[in-house]
GROMACS .gro file of C-alpha atoms in nm:
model
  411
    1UNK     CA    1  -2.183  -1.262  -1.506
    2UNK     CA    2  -2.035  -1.546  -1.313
    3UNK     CA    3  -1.747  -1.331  -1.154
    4UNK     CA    4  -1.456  -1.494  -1.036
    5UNK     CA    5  -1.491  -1.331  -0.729
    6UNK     CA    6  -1.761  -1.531  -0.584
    7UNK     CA    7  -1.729  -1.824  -0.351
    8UNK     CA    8  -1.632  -2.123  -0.569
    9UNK     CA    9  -1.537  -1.963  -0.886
   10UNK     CA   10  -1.338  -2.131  -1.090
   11UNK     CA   11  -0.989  -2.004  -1.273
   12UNK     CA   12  -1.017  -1.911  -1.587
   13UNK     CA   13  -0.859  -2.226  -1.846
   14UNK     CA   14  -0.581  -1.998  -1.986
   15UNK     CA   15  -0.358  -1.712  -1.881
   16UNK     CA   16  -0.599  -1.380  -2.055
   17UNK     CA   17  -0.249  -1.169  -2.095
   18UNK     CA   18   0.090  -1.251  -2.026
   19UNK     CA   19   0.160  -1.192  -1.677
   20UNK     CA   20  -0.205  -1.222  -1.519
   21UNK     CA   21  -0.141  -1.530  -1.317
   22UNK     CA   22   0.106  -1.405  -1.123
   23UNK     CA   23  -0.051  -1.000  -1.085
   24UNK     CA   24  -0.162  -0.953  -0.752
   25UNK     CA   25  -0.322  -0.574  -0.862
   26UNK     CA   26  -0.523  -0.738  -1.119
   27UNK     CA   27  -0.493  -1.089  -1.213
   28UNK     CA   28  -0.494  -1.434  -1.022
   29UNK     CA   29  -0.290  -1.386  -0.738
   30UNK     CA   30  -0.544  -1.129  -0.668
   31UNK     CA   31  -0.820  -1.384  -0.667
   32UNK     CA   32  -0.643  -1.572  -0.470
   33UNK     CA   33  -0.632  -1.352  -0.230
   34UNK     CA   34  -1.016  -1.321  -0.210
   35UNK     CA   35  -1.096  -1.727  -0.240
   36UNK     CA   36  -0.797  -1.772   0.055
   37UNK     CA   37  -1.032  -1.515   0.278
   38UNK     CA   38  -1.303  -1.731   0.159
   39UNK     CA   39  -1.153  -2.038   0.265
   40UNK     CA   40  -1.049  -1.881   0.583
   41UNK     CA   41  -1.445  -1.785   0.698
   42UNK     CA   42  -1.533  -2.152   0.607
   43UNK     CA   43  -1.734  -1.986   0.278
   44UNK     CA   44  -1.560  -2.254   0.055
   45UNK     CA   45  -1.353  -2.527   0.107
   46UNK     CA   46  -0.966  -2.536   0.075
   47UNK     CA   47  -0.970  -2.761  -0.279
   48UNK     CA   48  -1.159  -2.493  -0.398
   49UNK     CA   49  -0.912  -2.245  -0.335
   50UNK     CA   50  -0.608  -2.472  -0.390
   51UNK     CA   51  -0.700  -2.430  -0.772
   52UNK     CA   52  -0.668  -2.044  -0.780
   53UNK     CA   53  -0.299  -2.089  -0.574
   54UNK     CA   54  -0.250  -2.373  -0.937
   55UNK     CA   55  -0.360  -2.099  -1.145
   56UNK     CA   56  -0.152  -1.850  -0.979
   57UNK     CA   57   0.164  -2.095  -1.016
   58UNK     CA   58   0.099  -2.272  -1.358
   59UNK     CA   59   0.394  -2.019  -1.545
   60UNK     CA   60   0.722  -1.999  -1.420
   61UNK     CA   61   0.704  -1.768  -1.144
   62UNK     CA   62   0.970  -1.447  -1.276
   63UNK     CA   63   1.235  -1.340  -0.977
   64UNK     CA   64   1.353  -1.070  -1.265
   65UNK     CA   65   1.505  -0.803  -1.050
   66UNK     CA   66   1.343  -0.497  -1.289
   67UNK     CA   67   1.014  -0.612  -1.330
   68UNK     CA   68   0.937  -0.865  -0.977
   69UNK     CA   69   0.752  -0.661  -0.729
   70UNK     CA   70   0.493  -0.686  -0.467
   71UNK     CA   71   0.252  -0.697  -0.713
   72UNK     CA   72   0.409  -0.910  -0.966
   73UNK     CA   73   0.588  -1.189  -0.992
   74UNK     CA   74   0.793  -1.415  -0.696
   75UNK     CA   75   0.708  -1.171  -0.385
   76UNK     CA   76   0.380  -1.155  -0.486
   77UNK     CA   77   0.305  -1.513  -0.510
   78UNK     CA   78   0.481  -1.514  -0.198
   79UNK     CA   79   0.276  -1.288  -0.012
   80UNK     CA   80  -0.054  -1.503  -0.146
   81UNK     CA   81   0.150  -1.801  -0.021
   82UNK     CA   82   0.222  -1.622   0.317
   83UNK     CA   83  -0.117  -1.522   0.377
   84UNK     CA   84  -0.302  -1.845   0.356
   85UNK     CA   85  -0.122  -1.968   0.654
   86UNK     CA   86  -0.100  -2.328   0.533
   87UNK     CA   87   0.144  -2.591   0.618
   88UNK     CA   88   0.120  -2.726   0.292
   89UNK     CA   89   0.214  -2.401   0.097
   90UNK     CA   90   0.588  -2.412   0.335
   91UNK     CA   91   0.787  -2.583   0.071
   92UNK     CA   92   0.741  -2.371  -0.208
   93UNK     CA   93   0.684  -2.022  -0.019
   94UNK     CA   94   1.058  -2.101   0.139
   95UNK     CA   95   1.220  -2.118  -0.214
   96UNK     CA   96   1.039  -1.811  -0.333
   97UNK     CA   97   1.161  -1.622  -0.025
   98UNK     CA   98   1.512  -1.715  -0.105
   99UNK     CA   99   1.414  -1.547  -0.438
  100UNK     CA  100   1.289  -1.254  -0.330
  101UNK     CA  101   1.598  -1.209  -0.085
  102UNK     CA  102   1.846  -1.185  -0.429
  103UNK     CA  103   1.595  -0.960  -0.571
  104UNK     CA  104   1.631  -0.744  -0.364
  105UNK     CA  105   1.970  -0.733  -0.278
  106UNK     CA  106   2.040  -0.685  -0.664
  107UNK     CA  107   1.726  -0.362  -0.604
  108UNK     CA  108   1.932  -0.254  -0.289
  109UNK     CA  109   2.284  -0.258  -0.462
  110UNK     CA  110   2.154  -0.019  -0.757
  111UNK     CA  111   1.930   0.175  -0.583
  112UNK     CA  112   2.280   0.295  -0.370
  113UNK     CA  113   2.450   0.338  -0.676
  114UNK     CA  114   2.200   0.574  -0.804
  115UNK     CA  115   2.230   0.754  -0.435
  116UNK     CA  116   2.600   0.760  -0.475
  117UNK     CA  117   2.563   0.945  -0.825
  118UNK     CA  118   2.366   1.208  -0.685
  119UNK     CA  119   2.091   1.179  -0.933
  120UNK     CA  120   1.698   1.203  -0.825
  121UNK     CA  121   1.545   0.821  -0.813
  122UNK     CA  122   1.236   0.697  -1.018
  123UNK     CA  123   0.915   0.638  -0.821
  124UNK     CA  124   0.967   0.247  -0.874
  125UNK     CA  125   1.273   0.243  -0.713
  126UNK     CA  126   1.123   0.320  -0.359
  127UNK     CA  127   0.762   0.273  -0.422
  128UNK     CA  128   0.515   0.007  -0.277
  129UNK     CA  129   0.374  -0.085  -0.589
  130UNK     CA  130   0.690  -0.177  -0.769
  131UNK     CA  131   0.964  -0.097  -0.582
  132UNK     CA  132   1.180  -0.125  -0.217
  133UNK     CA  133   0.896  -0.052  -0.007
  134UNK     CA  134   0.671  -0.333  -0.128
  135UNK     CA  135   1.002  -0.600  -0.135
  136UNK     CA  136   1.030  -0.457   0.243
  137UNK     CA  137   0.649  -0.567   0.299
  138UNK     CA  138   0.708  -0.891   0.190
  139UNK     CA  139   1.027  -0.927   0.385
  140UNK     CA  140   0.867  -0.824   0.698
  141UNK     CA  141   0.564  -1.037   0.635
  142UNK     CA  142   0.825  -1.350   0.681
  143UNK     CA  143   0.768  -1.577   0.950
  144UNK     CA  144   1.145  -1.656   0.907
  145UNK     CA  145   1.276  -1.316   0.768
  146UNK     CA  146   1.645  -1.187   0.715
  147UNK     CA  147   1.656  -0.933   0.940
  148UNK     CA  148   1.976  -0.785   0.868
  149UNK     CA  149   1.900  -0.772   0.490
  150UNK     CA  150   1.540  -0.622   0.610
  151UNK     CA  151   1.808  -0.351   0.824
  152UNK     CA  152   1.927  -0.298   0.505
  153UNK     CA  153   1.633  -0.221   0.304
  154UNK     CA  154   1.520   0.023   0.645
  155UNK     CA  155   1.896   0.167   0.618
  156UNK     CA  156   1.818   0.284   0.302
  157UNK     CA  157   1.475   0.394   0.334
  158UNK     CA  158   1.608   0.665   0.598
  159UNK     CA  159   1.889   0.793   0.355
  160UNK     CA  160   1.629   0.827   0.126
  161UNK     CA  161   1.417   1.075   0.392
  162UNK     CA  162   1.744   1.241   0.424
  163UNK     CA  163   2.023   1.331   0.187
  164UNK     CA  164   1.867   1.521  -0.046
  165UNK     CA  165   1.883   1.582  -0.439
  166UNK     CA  166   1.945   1.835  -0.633
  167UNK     CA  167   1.738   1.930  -0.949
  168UNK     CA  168   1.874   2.317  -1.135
  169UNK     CA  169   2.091   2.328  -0.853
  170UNK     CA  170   1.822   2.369  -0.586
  171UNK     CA  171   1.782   2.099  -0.317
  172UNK     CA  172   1.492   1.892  -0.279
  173UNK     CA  173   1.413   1.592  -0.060
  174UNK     CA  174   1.566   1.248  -0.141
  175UNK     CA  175   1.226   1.123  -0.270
  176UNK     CA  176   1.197   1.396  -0.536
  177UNK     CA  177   1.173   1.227  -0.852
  178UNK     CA  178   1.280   1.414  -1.177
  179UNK     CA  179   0.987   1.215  -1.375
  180UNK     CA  180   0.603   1.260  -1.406
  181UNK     CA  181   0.369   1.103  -1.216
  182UNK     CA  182   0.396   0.797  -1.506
  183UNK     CA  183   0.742   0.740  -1.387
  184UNK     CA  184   0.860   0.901  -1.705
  185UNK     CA  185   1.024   1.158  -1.789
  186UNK     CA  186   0.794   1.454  -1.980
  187UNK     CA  187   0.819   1.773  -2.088
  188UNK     CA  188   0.465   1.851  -1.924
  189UNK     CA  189   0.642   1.809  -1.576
  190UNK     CA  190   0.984   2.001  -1.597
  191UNK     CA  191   1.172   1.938  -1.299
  192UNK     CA  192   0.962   1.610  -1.187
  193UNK     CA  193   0.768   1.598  -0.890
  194UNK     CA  194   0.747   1.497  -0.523
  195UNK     CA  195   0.470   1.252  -0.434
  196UNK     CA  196   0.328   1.224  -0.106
  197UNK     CA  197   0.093   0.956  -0.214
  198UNK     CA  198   0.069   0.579  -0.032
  199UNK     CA  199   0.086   0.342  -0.344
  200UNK     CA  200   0.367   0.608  -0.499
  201UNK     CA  201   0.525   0.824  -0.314
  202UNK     CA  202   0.648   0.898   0.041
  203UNK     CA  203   0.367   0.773   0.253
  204UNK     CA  204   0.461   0.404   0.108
  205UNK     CA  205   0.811   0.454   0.281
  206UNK     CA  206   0.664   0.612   0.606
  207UNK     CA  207   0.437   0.302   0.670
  208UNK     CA  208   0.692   0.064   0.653
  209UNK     CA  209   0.928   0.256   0.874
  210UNK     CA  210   0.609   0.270   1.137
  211UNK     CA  211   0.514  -0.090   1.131
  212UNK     CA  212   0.878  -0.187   1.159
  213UNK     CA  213   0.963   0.033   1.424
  214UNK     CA  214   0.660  -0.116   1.619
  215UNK     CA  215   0.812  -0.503   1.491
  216UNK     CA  216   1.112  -0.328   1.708
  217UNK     CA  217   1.306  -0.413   1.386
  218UNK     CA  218   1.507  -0.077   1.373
  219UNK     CA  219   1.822   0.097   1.221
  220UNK     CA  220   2.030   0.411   1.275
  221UNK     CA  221   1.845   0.711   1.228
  222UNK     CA  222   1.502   0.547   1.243
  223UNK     CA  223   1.312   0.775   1.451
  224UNK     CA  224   1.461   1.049   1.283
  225UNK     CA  225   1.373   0.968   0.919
  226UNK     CA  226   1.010   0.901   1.054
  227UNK     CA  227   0.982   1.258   1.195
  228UNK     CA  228   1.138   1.385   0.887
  229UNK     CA  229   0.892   1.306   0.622
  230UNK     CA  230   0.630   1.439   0.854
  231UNK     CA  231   0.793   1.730   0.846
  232UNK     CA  232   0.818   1.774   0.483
  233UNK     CA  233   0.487   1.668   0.439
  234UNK     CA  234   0.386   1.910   0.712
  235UNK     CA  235   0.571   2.185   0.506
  236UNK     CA  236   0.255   2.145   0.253
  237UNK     CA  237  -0.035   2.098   0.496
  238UNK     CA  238  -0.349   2.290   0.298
  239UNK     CA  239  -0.578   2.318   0.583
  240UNK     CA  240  -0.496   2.497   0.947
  241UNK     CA  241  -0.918   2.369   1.044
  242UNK     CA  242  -0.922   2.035   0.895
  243UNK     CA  243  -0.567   1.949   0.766
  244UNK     CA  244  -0.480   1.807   0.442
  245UNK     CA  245  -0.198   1.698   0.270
  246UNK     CA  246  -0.149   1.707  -0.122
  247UNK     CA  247  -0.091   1.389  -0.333
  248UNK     CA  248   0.168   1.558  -0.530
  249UNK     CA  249   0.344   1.847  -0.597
  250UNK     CA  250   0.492   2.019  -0.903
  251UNK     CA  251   0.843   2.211  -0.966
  252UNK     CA  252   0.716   2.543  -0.946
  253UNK     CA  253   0.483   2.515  -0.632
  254UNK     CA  254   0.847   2.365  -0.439
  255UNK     CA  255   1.001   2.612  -0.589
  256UNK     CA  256   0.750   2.904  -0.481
  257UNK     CA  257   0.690   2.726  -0.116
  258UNK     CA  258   0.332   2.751  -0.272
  259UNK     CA  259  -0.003   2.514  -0.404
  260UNK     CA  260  -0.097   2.681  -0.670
  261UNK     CA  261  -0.391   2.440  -0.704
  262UNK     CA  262  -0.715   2.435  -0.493
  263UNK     CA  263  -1.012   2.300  -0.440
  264UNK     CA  264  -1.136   1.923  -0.329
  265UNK     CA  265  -0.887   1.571  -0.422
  266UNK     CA  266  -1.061   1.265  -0.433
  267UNK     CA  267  -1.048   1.086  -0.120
  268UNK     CA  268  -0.870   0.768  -0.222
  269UNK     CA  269  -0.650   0.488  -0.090
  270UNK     CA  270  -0.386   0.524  -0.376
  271UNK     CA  271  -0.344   0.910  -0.407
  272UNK     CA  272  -0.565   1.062  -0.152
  273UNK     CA  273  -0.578   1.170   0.213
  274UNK     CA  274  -0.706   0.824   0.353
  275UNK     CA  275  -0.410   0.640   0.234
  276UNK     CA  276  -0.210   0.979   0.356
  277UNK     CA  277  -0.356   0.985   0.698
  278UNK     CA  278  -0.291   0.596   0.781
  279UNK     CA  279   0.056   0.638   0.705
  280UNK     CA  280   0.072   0.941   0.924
  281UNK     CA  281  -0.127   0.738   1.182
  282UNK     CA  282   0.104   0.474   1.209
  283UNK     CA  283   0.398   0.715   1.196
  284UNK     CA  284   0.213   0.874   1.522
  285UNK     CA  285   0.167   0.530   1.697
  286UNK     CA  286   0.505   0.438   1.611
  287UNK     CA  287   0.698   0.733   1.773
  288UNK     CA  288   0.429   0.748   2.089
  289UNK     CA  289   0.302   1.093   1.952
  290UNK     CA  290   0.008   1.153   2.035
  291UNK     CA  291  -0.033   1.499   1.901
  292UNK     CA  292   0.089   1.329   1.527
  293UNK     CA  293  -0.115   1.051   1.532
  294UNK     CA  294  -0.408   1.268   1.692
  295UNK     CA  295  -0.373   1.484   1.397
  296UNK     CA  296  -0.442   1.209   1.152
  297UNK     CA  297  -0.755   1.067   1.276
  298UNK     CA  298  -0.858   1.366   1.302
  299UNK     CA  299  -0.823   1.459   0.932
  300UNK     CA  300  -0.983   1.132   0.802
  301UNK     CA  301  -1.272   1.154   1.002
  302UNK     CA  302  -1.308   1.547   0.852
  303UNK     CA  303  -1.317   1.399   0.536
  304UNK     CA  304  -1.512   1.125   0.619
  305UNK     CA  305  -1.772   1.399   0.773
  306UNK     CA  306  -1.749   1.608   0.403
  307UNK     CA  307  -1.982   1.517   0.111
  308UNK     CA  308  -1.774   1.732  -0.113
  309UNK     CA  309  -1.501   1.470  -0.094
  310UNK     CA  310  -1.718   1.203  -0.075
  311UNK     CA  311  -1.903   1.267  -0.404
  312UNK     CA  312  -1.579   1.277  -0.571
  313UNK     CA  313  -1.578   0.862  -0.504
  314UNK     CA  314  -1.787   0.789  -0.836
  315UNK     CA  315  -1.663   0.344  -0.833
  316UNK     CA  316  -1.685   0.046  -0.554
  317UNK     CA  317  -1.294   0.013  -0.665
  318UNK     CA  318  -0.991  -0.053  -0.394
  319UNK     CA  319  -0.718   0.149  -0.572
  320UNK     CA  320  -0.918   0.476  -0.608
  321UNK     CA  321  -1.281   0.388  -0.510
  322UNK     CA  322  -1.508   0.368  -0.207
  323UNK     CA  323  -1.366  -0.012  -0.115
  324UNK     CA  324  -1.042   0.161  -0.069
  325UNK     CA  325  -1.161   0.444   0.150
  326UNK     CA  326  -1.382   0.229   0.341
  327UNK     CA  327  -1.047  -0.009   0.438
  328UNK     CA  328  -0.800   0.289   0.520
  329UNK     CA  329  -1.084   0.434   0.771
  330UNK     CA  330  -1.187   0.069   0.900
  331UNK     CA  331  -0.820   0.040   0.994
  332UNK     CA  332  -0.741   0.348   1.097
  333UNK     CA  333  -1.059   0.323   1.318
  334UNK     CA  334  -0.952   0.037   1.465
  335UNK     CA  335  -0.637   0.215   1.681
  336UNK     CA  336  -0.758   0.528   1.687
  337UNK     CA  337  -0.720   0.702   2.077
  338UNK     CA  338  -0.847   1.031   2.061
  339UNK     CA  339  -1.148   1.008   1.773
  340UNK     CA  340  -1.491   0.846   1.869
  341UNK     CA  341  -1.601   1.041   1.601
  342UNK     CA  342  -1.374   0.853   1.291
  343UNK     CA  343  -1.431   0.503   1.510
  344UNK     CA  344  -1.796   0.581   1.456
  345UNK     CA  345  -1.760   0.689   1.087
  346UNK     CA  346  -1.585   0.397   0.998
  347UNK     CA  347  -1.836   0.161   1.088
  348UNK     CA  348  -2.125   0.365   0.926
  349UNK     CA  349  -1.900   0.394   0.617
  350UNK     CA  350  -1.962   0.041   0.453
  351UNK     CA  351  -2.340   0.031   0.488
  352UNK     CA  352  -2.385   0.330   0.335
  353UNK     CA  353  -2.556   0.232  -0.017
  354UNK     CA  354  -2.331   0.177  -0.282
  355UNK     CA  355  -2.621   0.214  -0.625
  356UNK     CA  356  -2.490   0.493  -0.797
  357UNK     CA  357  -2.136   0.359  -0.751
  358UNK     CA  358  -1.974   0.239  -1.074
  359UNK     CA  359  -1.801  -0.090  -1.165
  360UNK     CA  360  -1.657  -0.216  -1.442
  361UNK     CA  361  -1.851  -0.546  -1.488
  362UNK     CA  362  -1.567  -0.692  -1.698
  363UNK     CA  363  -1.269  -0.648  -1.442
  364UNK     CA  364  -1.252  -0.923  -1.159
  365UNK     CA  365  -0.929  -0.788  -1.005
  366UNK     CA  366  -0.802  -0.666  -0.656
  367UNK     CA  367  -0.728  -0.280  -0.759
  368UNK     CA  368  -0.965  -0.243  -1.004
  369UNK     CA  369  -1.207  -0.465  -1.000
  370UNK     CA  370  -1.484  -0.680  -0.805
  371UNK     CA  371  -1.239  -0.908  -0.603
  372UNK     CA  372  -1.094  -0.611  -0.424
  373UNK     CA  373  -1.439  -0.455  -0.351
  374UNK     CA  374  -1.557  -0.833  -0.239
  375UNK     CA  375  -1.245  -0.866  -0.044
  376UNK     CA  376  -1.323  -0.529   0.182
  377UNK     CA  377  -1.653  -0.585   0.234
  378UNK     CA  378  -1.615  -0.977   0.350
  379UNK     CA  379  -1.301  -0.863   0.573
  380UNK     CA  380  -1.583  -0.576   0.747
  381UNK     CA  381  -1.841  -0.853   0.779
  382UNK     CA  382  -1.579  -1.107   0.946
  383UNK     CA  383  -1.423  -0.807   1.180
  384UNK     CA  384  -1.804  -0.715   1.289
  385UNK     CA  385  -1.845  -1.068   1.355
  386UNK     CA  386  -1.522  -1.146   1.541
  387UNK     CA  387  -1.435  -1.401   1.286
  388UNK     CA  388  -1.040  -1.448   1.257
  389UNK     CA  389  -0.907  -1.251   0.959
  390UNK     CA  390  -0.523  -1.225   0.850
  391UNK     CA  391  -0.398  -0.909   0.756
  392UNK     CA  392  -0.432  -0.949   0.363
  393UNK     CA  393  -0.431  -0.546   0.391
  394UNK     CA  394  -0.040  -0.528   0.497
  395UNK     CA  395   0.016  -0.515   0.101
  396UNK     CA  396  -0.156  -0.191   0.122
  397UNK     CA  397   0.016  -0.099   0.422
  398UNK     CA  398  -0.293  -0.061   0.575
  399UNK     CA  399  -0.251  -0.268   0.844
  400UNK     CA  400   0.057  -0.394   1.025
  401UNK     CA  401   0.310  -0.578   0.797
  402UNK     CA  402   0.409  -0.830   1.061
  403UNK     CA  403   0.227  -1.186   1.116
  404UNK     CA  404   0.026  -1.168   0.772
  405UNK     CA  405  -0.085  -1.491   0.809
  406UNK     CA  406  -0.245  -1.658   1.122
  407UNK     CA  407  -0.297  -2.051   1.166
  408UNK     CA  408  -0.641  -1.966   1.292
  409UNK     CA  409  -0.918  -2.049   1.032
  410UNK     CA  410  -0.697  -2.240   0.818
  411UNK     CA  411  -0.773  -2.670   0.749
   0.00000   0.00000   0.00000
């Protein structure tokens, strides 16, 4: 198969399915993504990659407030744009900011609304995938950002860590969402859920908080709403030996102050306790606690040390595969203070051999897909070899939002 995730692939001649050009999860901005990193290391030239940023760009590029998102649409184009760190790219990226600014005021203004009714919110209001987390990645990714609307997004971040909601009466945190998991609502999942999860749920909110607090872009309450979550997280920590925090939780457990579910979760960027420790990691770094961040290095390099967990990776994908675990503990690695041990386990992770790992041979994209599995493994290679990298990963909140793009390795 000539996968579009080699070096010098070319775009496919027409748009698959409506929408894939501009998809960062699984469609062209994605590739992008991978051939800018490409173009970066010197592996292929910049015309090369110029025609994935045309393929990305050949629809009109949708600033729809209810269905743009980090992953879709305006910011994500923008965050391809951002990342490439080319002069060239200026023009454009400037009028898509300006986009993604109205976006997300017209996200902000509802999103209060909702607060001011008192109702519980739906994951893709605050989520990273679709909602004010990822719009506040791509705001602090800005060379030239709005600060005060970025204050604004952070303001209501920590309201959501703090004024609860109320679901048969009984409080729960802001975050609790009275929908499944699908962002629906279902009869399986009376009462909804809370969701600790990165991509999802609470963790997405807690990174961004971090990495801005270390950009020293802050708000009222900031420090506060940061040791919150940790502490309703911490309410739910499985382990007291090797700690562990679940992806979600049901109704009844909140409601019984108990898991009712045991056993091993799949350690995974999206759901799992890699994506779960980073966040807590940063939170750690952020606030100059040791004993917090300390805490979450230590828990990904326990599950880094057990094969139970690591059996349950089956794919080579970045969402929910080994690529994905293999980038949380390479970055996590990287500014860990008290664990050796995960700084070791991190760099043995990636050579480990990846033949019984599945992949779908027909999906090229970043979450899913070859590009994303490419893209970790050539962003390892280049760290190892002190090549210049920019921090692709901040749309993972993996690594710091700030400064996505560097002029270094661009032509």
């Amino acid at each position: 198969m000539n996968s579009f995730a080699s070096p010098g692939a070319t775009p496919p001649r027409a748009e698959p399915t409506p929408g894939w050009n501009q998809c960062l999860a699984h469609g062209a901005a994605g590739l992008a993504l991978l051939h800018i990193a490409h173009a970066r290391t010197g592996r292929q030239n910049w015309s090369a990659t110029h025609q994935w940023i045309i393929a990305m760009m050949r629809t009109p590029v949708s600033a729809h407030a209810t269905t743009a998102s980090l992953f879709q649409g305006a910011p994500a184009v923008a965050f391809v744009l951002r990342s490439a760190g080319n002069p060239e790219y200026e023009l454009v990226l400037n009028q898509l900011e300006a986009h993604v600014a109205v976006l997300t005021r017209v996200r902000l203004r509802d999103a209060l609304a909702r607060m001011d009714s008192g109702t519980p919110p739906a994951l893709r209001e605050f989520d990273l995938i679709n909602g004010l987390t990822g719009l506040g990645v791509a705001l602090l990714g800005q060379r030239d950002r709005e600060d005060e609307l970025l204050r604004g997004l952070l303001r209501y971040l920590v309201r959501l860590a703090s004024q609860p909601v109320f679901i048969d009466g009984q409080p729960r945190p802001g975050w609790w969402t009275a929908h499944a998991p699908t962002d629906r609502l279902s009869a399986q999942w009376p009462g909804g859920h809370a969701n600790f999860s990165l991509a999802h749920g609470i963790s997405g909110p807690l990174a961004l908080l971090s990495f801005a607090l270390r950009a020293e872009i802050t708000v009222d309450g900031h420090h506060e709403a940061i040791e919150t979550i940790c502490a309703q997280q911490d309410q739910w920590r499985l382990d007291t030996d090797r700690p562990r925090w679940p992806g979600i939780l049901v109704n009844t457990e909140w409601a019984s102050k108990r898991v009712r579910r045991s056993g091993t979760e799949r350690p995974s960027w999206c759901y799992g306790l890699p994506g779960i420790a980073r966040a807590r990691q940063a939170a750690g770094i952020a606030l100059g606690d040791r004993r917090k961040q300390h805490e979450a290095e230590g828990a990904l390099a326990a599950c880094l040390r057990d094969e139970r967990q690591l059996a349950l990776v089956r794919e080579n994908s970045l969402c929910h595969g080994r690529a994905g675990l293999v980038l949380a503990a390479w970055r996590a690695g990287t500014e860990a203070t008290a664990s050796a041990e995960l700084t070791a386990l991190a760099r043995q992770l990636p050579h480990k051999p990846e033949s019984e790992l599945s992949h779908p041979a027909d999906q090229d994209g970043l979450f899913n897909g070859t590009a994303g599995a490419e893209l970790v493994r050539h962003t390892v290679s280049s760290a190892l070899a002190r090549q210049p990298m920019s921090a692709w990963d901040a749309c993972l909140l993996l690594a710091p939002t700030t400064s996505i793009a560097s002029p270094e390795g661009t032509e």
